[in-house]
GROMACS .gro file of N, CA and C in nm:
model
  507
    1MET      N    1  13.466   6.977   5.971
    1MET     CA    2  13.544   7.067   6.052
    1MET      C    3  13.470   7.103   6.181
    2SER      N    4  13.341   7.130   6.173
    2SER     CA    5  13.266   7.169   6.292
    2SER      C    6  13.257   7.053   6.391
    3GLU      N    7  13.255   6.928   6.343
    3GLU     CA    8  13.254   6.814   6.434
    3GLU      C    9  13.382   6.809   6.515
    4ASN      N   10  13.497   6.839   6.452
    4ASN     CA   11  13.624   6.841   6.524
    4ASN      C   12  13.624   6.950   6.632
    5LEU      N   13  13.569   7.065   6.601
    5LEU     CA   14  13.561   7.173   6.699
    5LEU      C   15  13.470   7.132   6.815
    6PHE      N   16  13.356   7.071   6.783
    6PHE     CA   17  13.263   7.026   6.885
    6PHE      C   18  13.331   6.924   6.976
    7GLU      N   19  13.401   6.829   6.920
    7GLU     CA   20  13.473   6.728   6.998
    7GLU      C   21  13.582   6.792   7.084
    8LYS      N   22  13.652   6.890   7.029
    8LYS     CA   23  13.756   6.959   7.104
    8LYS      C   24  13.698   7.032   7.225
    9LEU      N   25  13.585   7.100   7.206
    9LEU     CA   26  13.520   7.171   7.316
    9LEU      C   27  13.469   7.073   7.422
   10LYS      N   28  13.414   6.962   7.378
   10LYS     CA   29  13.365   6.860   7.469
   10LYS      C   30  13.480   6.802   7.552
   11LEU      N   31  13.592   6.774   7.488
   11LEU     CA   32  13.709   6.722   7.557
   11LEU      C   33  13.764   6.824   7.656
   12GLU      N   34  13.768   6.951   7.616
   12GLU     CA   35  13.815   7.058   7.704
   12GLU      C   36  13.727   7.068   7.829
   13LYS      N   37  13.597   7.055   7.810
   13LYS     CA   38  13.503   7.060   7.922
   13LYS      C   39  13.525   6.942   8.016
   14GLU      N   40  13.542   6.822   7.962
   14GLU     CA   41  13.565   6.703   8.043
   14GLU      C   42  13.697   6.713   8.120
   15GLU      N   43  13.801   6.764   8.056
   15GLU     CA   44  13.929   6.782   8.123
   15GLU      C   45  13.917   6.881   8.239
   16TYR      N   46  13.842   6.988   8.219
   16TYR     CA   47  13.823   7.087   8.325
   16TYR      C   48  13.747   7.025   8.443
   17ILE      N   49  13.644   6.947   8.414
   17ILE     CA   50  13.566   6.881   8.520
   17ILE      C   51  13.655   6.786   8.600
   18ASN      N   52  13.740   6.711   8.531
   18ASN     CA   53  13.829   6.618   8.600
   18ASN      C   54  13.933   6.690   8.684
   19LYS      N   55  13.974   6.807   8.643
   19LYS     CA   56  14.079   6.881   8.714
   19LYS      C   57  14.024   6.960   8.832
   20TYR      N   58  13.903   7.014   8.819
   20TYR     CA   59  13.844   7.100   8.922
   20TYR      C   60  13.711   7.044   8.969
   21ASP      N   61  13.681   7.069   9.097
   21ASP     CA   62  13.548   7.035   9.149
   21ASP      C   63  13.454   7.149   9.114
   22VAL      N   64  13.361   7.124   9.025
   22VAL     CA   65  13.262   7.224   8.990
   22VAL      C   66  13.126   7.157   8.983
   23GLY      N   67  13.022   7.237   8.991
   23GLY     CA   68  12.887   7.185   8.977
   23GLY      C   69  12.814   7.176   9.110
   24PHE      N   70  12.715   7.088   9.115
   24PHE     CA   71  12.626   7.073   9.229
   24PHE      C   72  12.666   6.952   9.312
   25TYR      N   73  12.672   6.972   9.443
   25TYR     CA   74  12.700   6.864   9.538
   25TYR      C   75  12.583   6.858   9.635
   26ILE      N   76  12.512   6.747   9.632
   26ILE     CA   77  12.384   6.734   9.700
   26ILE      C   78  12.394   6.635   9.815
   27ASP      N   79  12.342   6.673   9.932
   27ASP     CA   80  12.328   6.577  10.041
   27ASP      C   81  12.192   6.597  10.107
   28ASN      N   82  12.172   6.538  10.222
   28ASN     CA   83  12.039   6.539  10.285
   28ASN      C   84  12.003   6.670  10.353
   29THR      N   85  12.099   6.760  10.374
   29THR     CA   86  12.068   6.885  10.443
   29THR      C   87  12.093   7.009  10.359
   30GLN      N   88  12.173   6.996  10.252
   30GLN     CA   89  12.209   7.114  10.174
   30GLN      C   90  12.257   7.077  10.035
   31ILE      N   91  12.266   7.181   9.953
   31ILE     CA   92  12.325   7.170   9.819
   31ILE      C   93  12.436   7.273   9.811
   32LYS      N   94  12.551   7.230   9.766
   32LYS     CA   95  12.665   7.319   9.749
   32LYS      C   96  12.688   7.335   9.599
   33PHE      N   97  12.709   7.459   9.557
   33PHE     CA   98  12.738   7.486   9.416
   33PHE      C   99  12.875   7.550   9.407
   34ILE      N  100  12.958   7.495   9.319
   34ILE     CA  101  13.091   7.550   9.294
   34ILE      C  102  13.097   7.592   9.148
   35LYS      N  103  13.125   7.720   9.128
   35LYS     CA  104  13.127   7.776   8.993
   35LYS      C  105  13.255   7.738   8.919
   36THR      N  106  13.250   7.752   8.790
   36THR     CA  107  13.369   7.735   8.709
   36THR      C  108  13.448   7.865   8.709
   37ASN      N  109  13.577   7.856   8.692
   37ASN     CA  110  13.659   7.977   8.681
   37ASN      C  111  13.667   8.028   8.538
   38ARG      N  112  13.616   7.950   8.444
   38ARG     CA  113  13.624   7.989   8.303
   38ARG      C  114  13.516   8.088   8.264
   39HIS      N  115  13.407   8.096   8.340
   39HIS     CA  116  13.298   8.189   8.311
   39HIS      C  117  13.268   8.267   8.439
   40GLN      N  118  13.249   8.394   8.428
   40GLN     CA  119  13.226   8.479   8.547
   40GLN      C  120  13.080   8.519   8.560
   41ILE      N  121  12.988   8.423   8.546
   41ILE     CA  122  12.846   8.457   8.553
   41ILE      C  123  12.780   8.415   8.683
   42ASN      N  124  12.833   8.314   8.750
   42ASN     CA  125  12.777   8.268   8.877
   42ASN      C  126  12.880   8.282   8.987
   43TYR      N  127  12.839   8.249   9.109
   43TYR     CA  128  12.928   8.253   9.224
   43TYR      C  129  12.901   8.128   9.308
   44ASN      N  130  12.995   8.093   9.395
   44ASN     CA  131  12.979   7.977   9.481
   44ASN      C  132  12.873   8.005   9.588
   45TRP      N  133  12.796   7.901   9.625
   45TRP     CA  134  12.699   7.916   9.732
   45TRP      C  135  12.668   7.782   9.796
   46ILE      N  136  12.614   7.791   9.917
   46ILE     CA  137  12.563   7.673   9.988
   46ILE      C  138  12.418   7.703  10.021
   47LEU      N  139  12.332   7.612   9.985
   47LEU     CA  140  12.188   7.628  10.003
   47LEU      C  141  12.140   7.521  10.101
   48LYS      N  142  12.110   7.563  10.225
   48LYS     CA  143  12.058   7.470  10.325
   48LYS      C  144  11.906   7.464  10.310
   49TYR      N  145  11.853   7.343  10.308
   49TYR     CA  146  11.709   7.326  10.286
   49TYR      C  147  11.625   7.400  10.389
   50ASP      N  148  11.671   7.402  10.514
   50ASP     CA  149  11.596   7.468  10.621
   50ASP      C  150  11.587   7.619  10.602
   51ASP      N  151  11.677   7.677  10.523
   51ASP     CA  152  11.679   7.822  10.503
   51ASP      C  153  11.587   7.869  10.390
   52ILE      N  154  11.543   7.779  10.305
   52ILE     CA  155  11.465   7.818  10.186
   52ILE      C  156  11.324   7.860  10.226
   53ILE      N  157  11.287   7.983  10.189
   53ILE     CA  158  11.150   8.029  10.213
   53ILE      C  159  11.077   8.060  10.082
   54GLY      N  160  11.151   8.065   9.972
   54GLY     CA  161  11.088   8.091   9.843
   54GLY      C  162  11.184   8.064   9.729
   55VAL      N  163  11.127   8.027   9.613
   55VAL     CA  164  11.206   8.004   9.492
   55VAL      C  165  11.129   8.066   9.376
   56ALA      N  166  11.202   8.141   9.294
   56ALA     CA  167  11.140   8.204   9.176
   56ALA      C  168  11.221   8.168   9.052
   57PHE      N  169  11.153   8.172   8.939
   57PHE     CA  170  11.215   8.142   8.810
   57PHE      C  171  11.200   8.264   8.720
   58ALA      N  172  11.309   8.301   8.654
   58ALA     CA  173  11.309   8.419   8.568
   58ALA      C  174  11.352   8.382   8.427
   59ASN      N  175  11.276   8.426   8.330
   59ASN     CA  176  11.311   8.411   8.189
   59ASN      C  177  11.306   8.551   8.131
   60ILE      N  178  11.423   8.614   8.124
   60ILE     CA  179  11.427   8.754   8.082
   60ILE      C  180  11.541   8.778   7.984
   61MET      N  181  11.534   8.891   7.918
   61MET     CA  182  11.637   8.931   7.824
   61MET      C  183  11.750   9.002   7.897
   62ARG      N  184  11.873   8.965   7.865
   62ARG     CA  185  11.994   9.035   7.912
   62ARG      C  186  12.065   9.080   7.786
   63GLY      N  187  12.051   9.205   7.753
   63GLY     CA  188  12.105   9.252   7.625
   63GLY      C  189  12.029   9.185   7.513
   64ASP      N  190  12.097   9.106   7.432
   64ASP     CA  191  12.029   9.033   7.325
   64ASP      C  192  12.017   8.885   7.357
   65ASP      N  193  12.042   8.848   7.483
   65ASP     CA  194  12.038   8.710   7.529
   65ASP      C  195  11.907   8.683   7.603
   66ASP      N  196  11.845   8.572   7.576
   66ASP     CA  197  11.732   8.526   7.654
   66ASP      C  198  11.790   8.441   7.766
   67SER      N  199  11.782   8.487   7.891
   67SER     CA  200  11.850   8.421   8.003
   67SER      C  201  11.751   8.362   8.101
   68LEU      N  202  11.794   8.251   8.162
   68LEU     CA  203  11.714   8.181   8.262
   68LEU      C  204  11.785   8.189   8.397
   69PHE      N  205  11.710   8.228   8.500
   69PHE     CA  206  11.764   8.239   8.635
   69PHE      C  207  11.674   8.167   8.732
   70ILE      N  208  11.736   8.119   8.840
   70ILE     CA  209  11.661   8.070   8.956
   70ILE      C  210  11.702   8.160   9.073
   71ILE      N  211  11.604   8.205   9.149
   71ILE     CA  212  11.629   8.292   9.264
   71ILE      C  213  11.582   8.218   9.388
   72PHE      N  214  11.671   8.203   9.485
   72PHE     CA  215  11.638   8.138   9.612
   72PHE      C  216  11.629   8.244   9.720
   73PHE      N  217  11.515   8.251   9.787
   73PHE     CA  218  11.496   8.342   9.899
   73PHE      C  219  11.519   8.263  10.026
   74LEU      N  220  11.604   8.318  10.114
   74LEU     CA  221  11.647   8.247  10.233
   74LEU      C  222  11.613   8.323  10.359
   75LYS      N  223  11.595   8.250  10.470
   75LYS     CA  224  11.570   8.312  10.600
   75LYS      C  225  11.690   8.396  10.640
   76ASN      N  226  11.667   8.524  10.666
   76ASN     CA  227  11.769   8.615  10.721
   76ASN      C  228  11.898   8.621  10.642
   77LYS      N  229  11.893   8.594  10.512
   77LYS     CA  230  12.011   8.601  10.427
   77LYS      C  231  11.974   8.665  10.294
   78SER      N  232  12.075   8.709  10.222
   78SER     CA  233  12.052   8.765  10.088
   78SER      C  234  12.009   8.653   9.993
   79PRO      N  235  11.929   8.687   9.893
   79PRO     CA  236  11.889   8.586   9.795
   79PRO      C  237  12.009   8.533   9.717
   80ILE      N  238  11.995   8.412   9.666
   80ILE     CA  239  12.093   8.352   9.576
   80ILE      C  240  12.036   8.363   9.436
   81TYR      N  241  12.114   8.422   9.345
   81TYR     CA  242  12.074   8.434   9.205
   81TYR      C  243  12.159   8.337   9.124
   82PHE      N  244  12.096   8.243   9.057
   82PHE     CA  245  12.170   8.144   8.979
   82PHE      C  246  12.134   8.156   8.831
   83ASN      N  247  12.234   8.185   8.749
   83ASN     CA  248  12.215   8.196   8.605
   83ASN      C  249  12.239   8.058   8.544
   84MET      N  250  12.136   8.001   8.485
   84MET     CA  251  12.148   7.866   8.428
   84MET      C  252  12.143   7.867   8.276
   85THR      N  253  12.175   7.979   8.216
   85THR     CA  254  12.163   7.995   8.072
   85THR      C  255  12.270   7.919   7.995
   86TYR      N  256  12.391   7.917   8.049
   86TYR     CA  257  12.503   7.863   7.973
   86TYR      C  258  12.526   7.716   8.007
   87ASP      N  259  12.547   7.635   7.905
   87ASP     CA  260  12.573   7.493   7.925
   87ASP      C  261  12.723   7.474   7.946
   88SER      N  262  12.768   7.506   8.066
   88SER     CA  263  12.910   7.492   8.099
   88SER      C  264  12.928   7.373   8.193
   89GLU      N  265  13.051   7.346   8.227
   89GLU     CA  266  13.082   7.233   8.313
   89GLU      C  267  13.020   7.247   8.452
   90GLU      N  268  12.989   7.368   8.496
   90GLU     CA  269  12.929   7.386   8.627
   90GLU      C  270  12.784   7.336   8.633
   91MET      N  271  12.726   7.307   8.520
   91MET     CA  272  12.588   7.258   8.517
   91MET      C  273  12.578   7.107   8.539
   92GLN      N  274  12.692   7.040   8.562
   92GLN     CA  275  12.685   6.896   8.587
   92GLN      C  276  12.607   6.870   8.716
   93ARG      N  277  12.527   6.768   8.713
   93ARG     CA  278  12.437   6.727   8.822
   93ARG      C  279  12.323   6.826   8.845
   94PHE      N  280  12.296   6.915   8.749
   94PHE     CA  281  12.184   7.008   8.761
   94PHE      C  282  12.051   6.934   8.769
   95ASP      N  283  12.034   6.830   8.689
   95ASP     CA  284  11.909   6.753   8.693
   95ASP      C  285  11.887   6.691   8.830
   96SER      N  286  11.994   6.642   8.893
   96SER     CA  287  11.983   6.586   9.029
   96SER      C  288  11.946   6.695   9.129
   97PHE      N  289  12.001   6.813   9.109
   97PHE     CA  290  11.970   6.929   9.193
   97PHE      C  291  11.821   6.963   9.185
   98MET      N  292  11.768   6.973   9.064
   98MET     CA  293  11.626   7.006   9.047
   98MET      C  294  11.537   6.893   9.100
   99GLU      N  295  11.578   6.769   9.082
   99GLU     CA  296  11.501   6.655   9.135
   99GLU      C  297  11.496   6.660   9.288
  100LYS      N  298  11.608   6.694   9.351
  100LYS     CA  299  11.612   6.705   9.497
  100LYS      C  300  11.518   6.816   9.544
  101LEU      N  301  11.516   6.931   9.476
  101LEU     CA  302  11.424   7.039   9.513
  101LEU      C  303  11.279   6.996   9.495
  102LYS      N  304  11.252   6.918   9.393
  102LYS     CA  305  11.115   6.869   9.371
  102LYS      C  306  11.073   6.775   9.484
  103VAL      N  307  11.164   6.687   9.525
  103VAL     CA  308  11.134   6.593   9.634
  103VAL      C  309  11.116   6.666   9.766
  104GLU      N  310  11.208   6.758   9.797
  104GLU     CA  311  11.206   6.828   9.926
  104GLU      C  312  11.091   6.928   9.938
  105PHE      N  313  11.060   7.000   9.828
  105PHE     CA  314  10.967   7.112   9.836
  105PHE      C  315  10.851   7.108   9.737
  106GLY      N  316  10.852   7.015   9.645
  106GLY     CA  317  10.748   7.012   9.542
  106GLY      C  318  10.767   7.121   9.437
  107ILE      N  319  10.891   7.168   9.421
  107ILE     CA  320  10.920   7.277   9.328
  107ILE      C  321  10.916   7.226   9.184
  108GLU      N  322  10.841   7.296   9.101
  108GLU     CA  323  10.836   7.271   8.957
  108GLU      C  324  10.891   7.394   8.887
  109GLN      N  325  10.968   7.372   8.782
  109GLN     CA  326  11.020   7.485   8.705
  109GLN      C  327  10.905   7.552   8.630
  110ILE      N  328  10.898   7.684   8.642
  110ILE     CA  329  10.795   7.762   8.574
  110ILE      C  330  10.866   7.871   8.495
  111TRP      N  331  10.850   7.872   8.366
  111TRP     CA  332  10.915   7.971   8.282
  111TRP      C  333  10.810   8.048   8.204
  112GLU      N  334  10.802   8.179   8.229
  112GLU     CA  335  10.714   8.267   8.153
  112GLU      C  336  10.801   8.375   8.091
  113GLN      N  337  10.783   8.396   7.963
  113GLN     CA  338  10.867   8.492   7.888
  113GLN      C  339  10.864   8.630   7.952
  114ASP      N  340  10.981   8.685   7.979
  114ASP     CA  341  10.999   8.819   8.035
  114ASP      C  342  10.929   8.838   8.169
  115LYS      N  343  10.921   8.732   8.249
  115LYS     CA  344  10.859   8.742   8.381
  115LYS      C  345  10.943   8.668   8.484
  116ILE      N  346  10.927   8.710   8.609
  116ILE     CA  347  10.988   8.643   8.722
  116ILE      C  348  10.873   8.596   8.811
  117VAL      N  349  10.857   8.464   8.822
  117VAL     CA  350  10.741   8.408   8.893
  117VAL      C  351  10.785   8.307   9.000
  118PHE      N  352  10.701   8.295   9.102
  118PHE     CA  353  10.726   8.199   9.210
  118PHE      C  354  10.707   8.056   9.161
  119GLY      N  355  10.794   7.967   9.209
  119GLY     CA  356  10.777   7.824   9.193
  119GLY      C  357  10.751   7.760   9.328
  120TYR      N  358  10.784   7.834   9.434
  120TYR     CA  359  10.765   7.789   9.571
  120TYR      C  360  10.760   7.912   9.660
  121PRO      N  361  10.677   7.921   9.757
  121PRO     CA  362  10.584   7.823   9.811
  121PRO      C  363  10.467   7.796   9.717
  122ILE      N  364  10.406   7.684   9.739
  122ILE     CA  365  10.302   7.636   9.648
  122ILE      C  366  10.186   7.735   9.638
  123ASN      N  367  10.149   7.801   9.749
  123ASN     CA  368  10.036   7.894   9.745
  123ASN      C  369  10.065   8.019   9.661
  124LEU      N  370  10.191   8.043   9.626
  124LEU     CA  371  10.226   8.158   9.541
  124LEU      C  372  10.269   8.116   9.401
  125ARG      N  373  10.271   7.987   9.374
  125ARG     CA  374  10.321   7.936   9.246
  125ARG      C  375  10.254   8.005   9.127
  126GLY      N  376  10.337   8.056   9.037
  126GLY     CA  377  10.290   8.120   8.914
  126GLY      C  378  10.265   8.270   8.927
  127LYS      N  379  10.269   8.323   9.049
  127LYS     CA  380  10.246   8.467   9.067
  127LYS      C  381  10.376   8.544   9.041
  128GLU      N  382  10.361   8.664   8.984
  128GLU     CA  383  10.478   8.749   8.959
  128GLU      C  384  10.534   8.800   9.091
  129LEU      N  385  10.665   8.802   9.099
  129LEU     CA  386  10.738   8.829   9.222
  129LEU      C  387  10.748   8.977   9.256
  130TYR      N  388  10.788   9.059   9.159
  130TYR     CA  389  10.823   9.198   9.187
  130TYR      C  390  10.716   9.296   9.138
  131LYS      N  391  10.721   9.414   9.201
  131LYS     CA  392  10.638   9.525   9.153
  131LYS      C  393  10.691   9.567   9.016
  132PRO      N  394  10.603   9.614   8.927
  132PRO     CA  395  10.651   9.664   8.797
  132PRO      C  396  10.741   9.786   8.819
  133TRP      N  397  10.836   9.807   8.728
  133TRP     CA  398  10.933   9.915   8.745
  133TRP      C  399  10.868  10.052   8.755
  134TYR      N  400  10.754  10.072   8.694
  134TYR     CA  401  10.687  10.203   8.692
  134TYR      C  402  10.593  10.222   8.811
  135ASN      N  403  10.590  10.127   8.905
  135ASN     CA  404  10.496  10.128   9.016
  135ASN      C  405  10.518  10.242   9.114
  136SER      N  406  10.643  10.278   9.139
  136SER     CA  407  10.673  10.382   9.237
  136SER      C  408  10.813  10.438   9.209
  137ILE      N  409  10.846  10.544   9.277
  137ILE     CA  410  10.980  10.600   9.262
  137ILE      C  411  11.085  10.500   9.310
  138GLU      N  412  11.051  10.422   9.414
  138GLU     CA  413  11.142  10.319   9.465
  138GLU      C  414  11.174  10.214   9.358
  139THR      N  415  11.074  10.170   9.284
  139THR     CA  416  11.099  10.070   9.179
  139THR      C  417  11.172  10.130   9.060
  140ILE      N  418  11.147  10.256   9.031
  140ILE     CA  419  11.219  10.323   8.921
  140ILE      C  420  11.367  10.335   8.957
  141ILE      N  421  11.396  10.372   9.081
  141ILE     CA  422  11.536  10.383   9.126
  141ILE      C  423  11.604  10.246   9.122
  142HIS      N  424  11.532  10.143   9.166
  142HIS     CA  425  11.589  10.008   9.162
  142HIS      C  426  11.619   9.965   9.019
  143GLN      N  427  11.527   9.992   8.928
  143GLN     CA  428  11.547   9.959   8.787
  143GLN      C  429  11.669  10.032   8.731
  144PHE      N  430  11.684  10.156   8.768
  144PHE     CA  431  11.800  10.236   8.726
  144PHE      C  432  11.930  10.172   8.776
  145LYS      N  433  11.931  10.130   8.902
  145LYS     CA  434  12.049  10.065   8.959
  145LYS      C  435  12.079   9.933   8.891
  146ARG      N  436  11.975   9.857   8.855
  146ARG     CA  437  11.995   9.732   8.780
  146ARG      C  438  12.060   9.761   8.646
  147PHE      N  439  12.012   9.863   8.579
  147PHE     CA  440  12.063   9.898   8.446
  147PHE      C  441  12.214   9.927   8.451
  148PHE      N  442  12.259   9.992   8.558
  148PHE     CA  443  12.399  10.028   8.571
  148PHE      C  444  12.481   9.925   8.651
  149GLY      N  445  12.423   9.809   8.677
  149GLY     CA  446  12.497   9.702   8.743
  149GLY      C  447  12.514   9.720   8.893
  150LEU      N  448  12.439   9.810   8.954
  150LEU     CA  449  12.448   9.832   9.097
  150LEU      C  450  12.361   9.734   9.175
  151LYS      N  451  12.266   9.673   9.110
  151LYS     CA  452  12.180   9.570   9.166
  151LYS      C  453  12.185   9.451   9.072
  152HIS      N  454  12.155   9.332   9.125
  152HIS     CA  455  12.157   9.214   9.039
  152HIS      C  456  12.049   9.226   8.931
  153HIS      N  457  12.078   9.170   8.816
  153HIS     CA  458  11.990   9.183   8.700
  153HIS      C  459  11.848   9.132   8.725
  154VAL      N  460  11.833   9.031   8.810
  154VAL     CA  461  11.699   8.978   8.836
  154VAL      C  462  11.650   9.009   8.977
  155SER      N  463  11.704   9.116   9.036
  155SER     CA  464  11.653   9.160   9.165
  155SER      C  465  11.538   9.257   9.139
  156GLY      N  466  11.467   9.290   9.244
  156GLY     CA  467  11.355   9.383   9.232
  156GLY      C  468  11.294   9.413   9.367
  157ILE      N  469  11.185   9.485   9.366
  157ILE     CA  470  11.112   9.518   9.488
  157ILE      C  471  10.993   9.423   9.499
  158LEU      N  472  10.989   9.346   9.609
  158LEU     CA  473  10.880   9.251   9.628
  158LEU      C  474  10.745   9.322   9.630
  159LYS      N  475  10.646   9.257   9.573
  159LYS     CA  476  10.510   9.310   9.582
  159LYS      C  477  10.467   9.310   9.729
  160ASP      N  478  10.385   9.407   9.765
  160ASP     CA  479  10.341   9.422   9.904
  160ASP      C  480  10.275   9.296   9.958
  161GLU      N  481  10.201   9.226   9.875
  161GLU     CA  482  10.130   9.107   9.920
  161GLU      C  483  10.223   8.994   9.963
  162PHE      N  484  10.352   8.999   9.924
  162PHE     CA  485  10.447   8.895   9.959
  162PHE      C  486  10.540   8.936  10.073
  163LYS      N  487  10.541   9.063  10.108
  163LYS     CA  488  10.636   9.113  10.207
  163LYS      C  489  10.619   9.045  10.342
  164SER      N  490  10.497   9.017  10.384
  164SER     CA  491  10.478   8.953  10.515
  164SER      C  492  10.537   8.813  10.515
  165GLU      N  493  10.534   8.744  10.402
  165GLU     CA  494  10.591   8.609  10.395
  165GLU      C  495  10.743   8.613  10.384
  166PHE      N  496  10.799   8.724  10.334
  166PHE     CA  497  10.942   8.735  10.311
  166PHE      C  498  11.002   8.854  10.382
  167GLU      N  499  10.965   8.876  10.507
  167GLU     CA  500  11.013   8.993  10.581
  167GLU      C  501  11.163   8.996  10.596
  168SER      N  502  11.229   8.881  10.593
  168SER     CA  503  11.374   8.876  10.616
  168SER      C  504  11.455   8.918  10.495
  169ILE      N  505  11.389   8.942  10.382
  169ILE     CA  506  11.463   8.973  10.260
  169ILE      C  507  11.483   9.123  10.249
   0.00000   0.00000   0.00000
């Protein structure tokens, strides 16, 4: 019985992919991501290679879920938060996406339990991105806003040592 359900879900996913353009579209200057309409966890975005100034990887708990995120820091734009936890149809060509980032920037995926760490630039690779929530009243307020959904779940206050490199954020 479970094999029939698995096959049904697989067929449903394939039908959705054939009907709608979803997933990663990669070319020489940018990557375009189109979300699925069946899940409301991600949003559409265009990532131009020239705009990327930093990439971070987050492995954190969301409720009782262990979730994986990629955060792209861009020149003079808001960060892009990408939730890659769910194996949905929008994840098609994800491996090609990560391979392109590796070729263009030398980005390697770094996952540390309950931490958000840099994967790029190389001189910051492996360092924690944000100040701890208890660091100041500003971080406590930000944490409070995250808890109530007023800020993105993997947003935070950059550590002072990174602010000069990411002044546009």
